[in-house]
mmCIF file of C-alpha atoms in Angstrom:
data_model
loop_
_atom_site.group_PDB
_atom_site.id
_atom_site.type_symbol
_atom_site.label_atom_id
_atom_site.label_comp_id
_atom_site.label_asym_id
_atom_site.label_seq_id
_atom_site.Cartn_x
_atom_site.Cartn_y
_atom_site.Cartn_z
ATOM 1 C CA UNK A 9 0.000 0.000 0.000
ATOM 2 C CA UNK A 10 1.551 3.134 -1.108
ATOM 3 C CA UNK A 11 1.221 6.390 0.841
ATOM 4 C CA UNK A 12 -1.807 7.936 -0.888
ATOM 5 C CA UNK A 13 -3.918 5.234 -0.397
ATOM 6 C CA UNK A 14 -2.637 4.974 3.307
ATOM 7 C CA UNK A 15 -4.083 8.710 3.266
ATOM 8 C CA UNK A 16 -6.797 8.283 2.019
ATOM 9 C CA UNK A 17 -8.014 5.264 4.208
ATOM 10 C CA UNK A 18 -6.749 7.547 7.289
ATOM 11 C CA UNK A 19 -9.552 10.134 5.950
ATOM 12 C CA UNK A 20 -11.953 7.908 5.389
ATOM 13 C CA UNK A 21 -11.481 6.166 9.018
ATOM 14 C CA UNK A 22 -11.587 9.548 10.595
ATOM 15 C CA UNK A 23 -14.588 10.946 8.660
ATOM 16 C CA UNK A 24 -16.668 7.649 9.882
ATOM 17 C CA UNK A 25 -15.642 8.265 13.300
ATOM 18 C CA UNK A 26 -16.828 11.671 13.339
ATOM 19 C CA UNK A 27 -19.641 10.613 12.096
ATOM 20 C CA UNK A 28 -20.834 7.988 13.955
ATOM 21 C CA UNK A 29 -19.779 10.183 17.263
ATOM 22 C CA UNK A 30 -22.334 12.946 16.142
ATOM 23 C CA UNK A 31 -25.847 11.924 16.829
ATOM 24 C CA UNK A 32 -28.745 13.978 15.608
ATOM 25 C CA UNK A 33 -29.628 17.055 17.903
ATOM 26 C CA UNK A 34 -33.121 16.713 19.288
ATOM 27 C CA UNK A 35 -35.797 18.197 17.902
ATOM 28 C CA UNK A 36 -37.423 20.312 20.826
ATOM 29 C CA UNK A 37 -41.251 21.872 20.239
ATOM 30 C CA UNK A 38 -41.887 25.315 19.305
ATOM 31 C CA UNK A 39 -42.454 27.351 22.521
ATOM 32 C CA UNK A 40 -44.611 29.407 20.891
ATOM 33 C CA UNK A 41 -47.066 26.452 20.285
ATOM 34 C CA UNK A 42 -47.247 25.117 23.805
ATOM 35 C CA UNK A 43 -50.877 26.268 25.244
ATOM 36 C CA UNK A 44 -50.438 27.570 28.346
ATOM 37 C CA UNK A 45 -54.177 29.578 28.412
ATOM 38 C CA UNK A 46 -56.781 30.206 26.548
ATOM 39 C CA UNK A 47 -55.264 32.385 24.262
ATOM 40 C CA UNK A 48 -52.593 30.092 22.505
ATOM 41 C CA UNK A 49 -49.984 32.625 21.669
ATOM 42 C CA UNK A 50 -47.797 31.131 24.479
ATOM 43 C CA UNK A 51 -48.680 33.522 27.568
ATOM 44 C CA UNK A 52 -51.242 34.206 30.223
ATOM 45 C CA UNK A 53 -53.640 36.898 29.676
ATOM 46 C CA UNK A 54 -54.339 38.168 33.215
ATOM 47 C CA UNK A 55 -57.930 38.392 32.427
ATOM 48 C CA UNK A 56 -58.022 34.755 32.003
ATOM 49 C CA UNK A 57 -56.064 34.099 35.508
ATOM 50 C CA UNK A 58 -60.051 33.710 36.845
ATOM 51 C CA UNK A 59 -60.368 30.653 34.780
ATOM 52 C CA UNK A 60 -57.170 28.944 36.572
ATOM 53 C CA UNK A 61 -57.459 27.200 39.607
ATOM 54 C CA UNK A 62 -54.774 28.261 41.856
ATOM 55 C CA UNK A 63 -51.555 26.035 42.091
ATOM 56 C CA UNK A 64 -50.820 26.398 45.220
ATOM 57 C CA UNK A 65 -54.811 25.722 46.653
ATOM 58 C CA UNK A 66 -53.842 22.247 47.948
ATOM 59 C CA UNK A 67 -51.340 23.926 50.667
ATOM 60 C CA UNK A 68 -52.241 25.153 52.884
ATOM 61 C CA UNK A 69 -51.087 28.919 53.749
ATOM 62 C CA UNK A 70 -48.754 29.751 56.417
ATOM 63 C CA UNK A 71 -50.061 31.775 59.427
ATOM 64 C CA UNK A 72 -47.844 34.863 59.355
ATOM 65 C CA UNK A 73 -47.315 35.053 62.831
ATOM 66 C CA UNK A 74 -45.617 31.322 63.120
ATOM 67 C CA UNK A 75 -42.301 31.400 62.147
ATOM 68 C CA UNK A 76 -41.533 28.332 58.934
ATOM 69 C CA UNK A 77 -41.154 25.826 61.657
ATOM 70 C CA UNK A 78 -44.506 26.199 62.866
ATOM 71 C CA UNK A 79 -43.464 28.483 65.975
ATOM 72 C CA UNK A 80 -44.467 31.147 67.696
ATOM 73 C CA UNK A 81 -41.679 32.484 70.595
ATOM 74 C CA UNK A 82 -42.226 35.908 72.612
ATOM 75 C CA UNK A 83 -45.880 35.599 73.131
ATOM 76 C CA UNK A 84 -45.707 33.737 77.043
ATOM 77 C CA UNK A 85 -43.367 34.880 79.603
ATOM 78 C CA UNK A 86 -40.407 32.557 80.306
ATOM 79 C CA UNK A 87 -40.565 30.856 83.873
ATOM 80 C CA UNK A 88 -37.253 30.912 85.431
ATOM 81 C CA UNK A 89 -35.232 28.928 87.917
ATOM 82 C CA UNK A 90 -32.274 28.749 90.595
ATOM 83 C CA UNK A 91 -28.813 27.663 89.809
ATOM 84 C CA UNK A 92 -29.002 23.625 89.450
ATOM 85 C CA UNK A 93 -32.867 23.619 90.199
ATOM 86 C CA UNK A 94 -35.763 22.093 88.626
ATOM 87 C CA UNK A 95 -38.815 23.055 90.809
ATOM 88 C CA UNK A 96 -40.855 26.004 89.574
ATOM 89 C CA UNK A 97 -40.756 28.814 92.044
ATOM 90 C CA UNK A 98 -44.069 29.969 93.420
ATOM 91 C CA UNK A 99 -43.255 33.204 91.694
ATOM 92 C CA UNK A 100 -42.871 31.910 88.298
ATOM 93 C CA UNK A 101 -46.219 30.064 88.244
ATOM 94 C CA UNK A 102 -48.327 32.585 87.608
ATOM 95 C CA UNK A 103 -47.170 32.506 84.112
ATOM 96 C CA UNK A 104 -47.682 28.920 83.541
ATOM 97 C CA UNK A 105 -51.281 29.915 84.502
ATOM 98 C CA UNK A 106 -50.918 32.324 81.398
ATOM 99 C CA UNK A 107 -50.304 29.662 79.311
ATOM 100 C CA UNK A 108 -52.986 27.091 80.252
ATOM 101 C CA UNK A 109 -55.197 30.242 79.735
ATOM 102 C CA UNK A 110 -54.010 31.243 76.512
ATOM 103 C CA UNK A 111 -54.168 27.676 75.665
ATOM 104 C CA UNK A 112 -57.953 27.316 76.819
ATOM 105 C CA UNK A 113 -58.744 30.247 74.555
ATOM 106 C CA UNK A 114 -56.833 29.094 71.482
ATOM 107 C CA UNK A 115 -57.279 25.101 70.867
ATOM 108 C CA UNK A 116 -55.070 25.295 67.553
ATOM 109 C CA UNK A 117 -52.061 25.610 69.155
ATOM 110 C CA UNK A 118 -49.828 23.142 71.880
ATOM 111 C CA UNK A 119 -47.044 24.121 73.721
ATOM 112 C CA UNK A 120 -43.525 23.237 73.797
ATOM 113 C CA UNK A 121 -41.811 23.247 77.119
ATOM 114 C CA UNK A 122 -37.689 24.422 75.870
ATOM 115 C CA UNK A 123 -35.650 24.292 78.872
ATOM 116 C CA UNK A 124 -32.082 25.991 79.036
ATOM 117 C CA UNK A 125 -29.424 26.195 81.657
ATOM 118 C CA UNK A 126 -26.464 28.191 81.408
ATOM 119 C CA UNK A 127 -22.814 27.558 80.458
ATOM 120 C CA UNK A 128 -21.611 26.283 83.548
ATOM 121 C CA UNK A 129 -21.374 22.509 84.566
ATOM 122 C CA UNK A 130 -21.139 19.361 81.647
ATOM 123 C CA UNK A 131 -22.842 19.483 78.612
ATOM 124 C CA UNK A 132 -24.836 16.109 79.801
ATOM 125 C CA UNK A 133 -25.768 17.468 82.828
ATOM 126 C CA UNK A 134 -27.047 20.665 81.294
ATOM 127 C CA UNK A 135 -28.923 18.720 78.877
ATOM 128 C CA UNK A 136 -30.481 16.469 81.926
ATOM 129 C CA UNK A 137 -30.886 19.526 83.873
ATOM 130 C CA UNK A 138 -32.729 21.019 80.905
ATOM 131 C CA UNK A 139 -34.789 18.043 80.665
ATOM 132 C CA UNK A 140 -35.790 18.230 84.291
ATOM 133 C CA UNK A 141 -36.417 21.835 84.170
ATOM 134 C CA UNK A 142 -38.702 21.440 81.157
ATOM 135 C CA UNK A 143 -40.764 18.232 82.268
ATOM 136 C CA UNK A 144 -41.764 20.298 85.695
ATOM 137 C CA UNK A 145 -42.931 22.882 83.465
ATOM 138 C CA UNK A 146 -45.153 19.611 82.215
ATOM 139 C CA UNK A 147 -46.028 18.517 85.328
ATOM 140 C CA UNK A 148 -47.588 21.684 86.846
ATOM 141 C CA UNK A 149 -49.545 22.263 83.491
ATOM 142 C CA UNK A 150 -51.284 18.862 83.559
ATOM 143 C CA UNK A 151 -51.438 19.381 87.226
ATOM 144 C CA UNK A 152 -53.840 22.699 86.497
ATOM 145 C CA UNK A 153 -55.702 21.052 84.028
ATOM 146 C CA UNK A 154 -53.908 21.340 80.549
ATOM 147 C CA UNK A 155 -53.816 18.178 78.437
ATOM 148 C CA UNK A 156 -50.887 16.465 78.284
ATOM 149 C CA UNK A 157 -51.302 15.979 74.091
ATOM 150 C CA UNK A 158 -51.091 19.560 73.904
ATOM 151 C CA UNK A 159 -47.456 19.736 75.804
ATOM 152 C CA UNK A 160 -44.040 18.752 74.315
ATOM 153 C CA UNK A 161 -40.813 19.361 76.089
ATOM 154 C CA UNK A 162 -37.038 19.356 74.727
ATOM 155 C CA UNK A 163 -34.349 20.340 76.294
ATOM 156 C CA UNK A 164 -31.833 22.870 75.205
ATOM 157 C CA UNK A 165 -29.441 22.170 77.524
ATOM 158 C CA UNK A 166 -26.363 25.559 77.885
ATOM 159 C CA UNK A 167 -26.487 24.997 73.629
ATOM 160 C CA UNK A 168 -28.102 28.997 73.803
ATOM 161 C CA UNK A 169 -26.188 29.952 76.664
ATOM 162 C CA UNK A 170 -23.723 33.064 77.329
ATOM 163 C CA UNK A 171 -20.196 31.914 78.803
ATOM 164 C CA UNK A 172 -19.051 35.547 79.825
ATOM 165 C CA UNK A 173 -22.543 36.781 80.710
ATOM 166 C CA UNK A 174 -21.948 37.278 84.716
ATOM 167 C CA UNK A 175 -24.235 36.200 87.159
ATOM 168 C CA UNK A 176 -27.220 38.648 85.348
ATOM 169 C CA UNK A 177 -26.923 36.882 82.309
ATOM 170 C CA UNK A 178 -26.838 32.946 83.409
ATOM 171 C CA UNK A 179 -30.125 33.883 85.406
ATOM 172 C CA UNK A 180 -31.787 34.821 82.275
ATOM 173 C CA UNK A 181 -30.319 31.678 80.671
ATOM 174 C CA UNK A 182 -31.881 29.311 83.481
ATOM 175 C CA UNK A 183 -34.887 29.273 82.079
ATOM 176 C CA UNK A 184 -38.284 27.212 80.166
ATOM 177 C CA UNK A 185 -38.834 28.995 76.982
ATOM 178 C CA UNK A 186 -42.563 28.447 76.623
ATOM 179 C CA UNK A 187 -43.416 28.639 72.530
ATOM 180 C CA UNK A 188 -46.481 27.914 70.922
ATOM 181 C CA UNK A 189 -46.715 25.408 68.235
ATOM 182 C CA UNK A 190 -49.524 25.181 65.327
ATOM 183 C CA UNK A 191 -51.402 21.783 66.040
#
């Protein structure tokens, strides 16, 4: 085989490999065809939104005043406590009776017990102690006549809490956060 035809099967090698590597673009619809109303030039006329259910109407809409987790914080008082203490103080029950009263008036919503300590001692301990702290909160609810279905504790544990706050600070830190939850 002499060097032209050598060429010239090269070419013809390379040329089918091209080839065969190059598939046939799609072929994609006309946008302009695709009937998205009534009118069928592509667009909505926003006098026919009327005739369009709503796309969204199986959702239901948020409430604006629960935050996207289904939360509402700032509306009850928190209840706090001593250092290492779990038992509500007879001054911090009067807003516990808050909440089983805004509770009686507003059956859509529950209440979640969040119970924080602050920085010092282990991170276990301040998780039990949060536990503890949260779970009396429980107890004295029921106790006045809330349903326990409609209570939920968790405990933060020091995860919120200020490490150079002084003595000021870690009181506020002890604390139940009481925050209302949609049902």
């Amino acid at each position: 085989m002499n060097k032209a035809s050598q060429k010239f099967l090269f070419v013809v090698a390379s040329a089918a490999v091209l080839l065969a590597g190059c598939a046939k673009k799609p072929v994609r619809p006309d946008p302009s065809a695709t009937v998205i109303g009534p009118n069928t030039g592509g667009t909505i006329n926003p006098t026919d939104m009327g005739q369009f259910a709503d796309a969204n109407s199986a959702l239901a809409p948020r409430d604006a005043d629960f935050d996207i987790n289904g939360q509402k914080r700032g509306v009850l008082e928190p209840v706090y406590f001593d250092l290492n203490e779990s038992n509500i103080k007879p001054g911090e029950r009067a807003k516990l009776q808050a909440a089983k009263d805004y509770l009686d008036k507003d059956p859509s919503v529950r209440l979640l017990l969040e119970g924080h300590c602050d920085w010092r001692g282990t991170e276990e301990y301040n998780l039990g102690l949060g536990d503890r702290r949260a779970n009396a909160a429980k107890k004295y609810l029921t106790s006045i006549g809330v349903a326990p279905d409609r209570l939920e504790t968790l405990s933060k544990g020091s995860l919120d809490a200020k490490k150079d706050g002084g003595e000021a600070q870690w009181s506020k830190d002890r604390r139940d956060e009481l925050v209302l939850l949609k049902k």
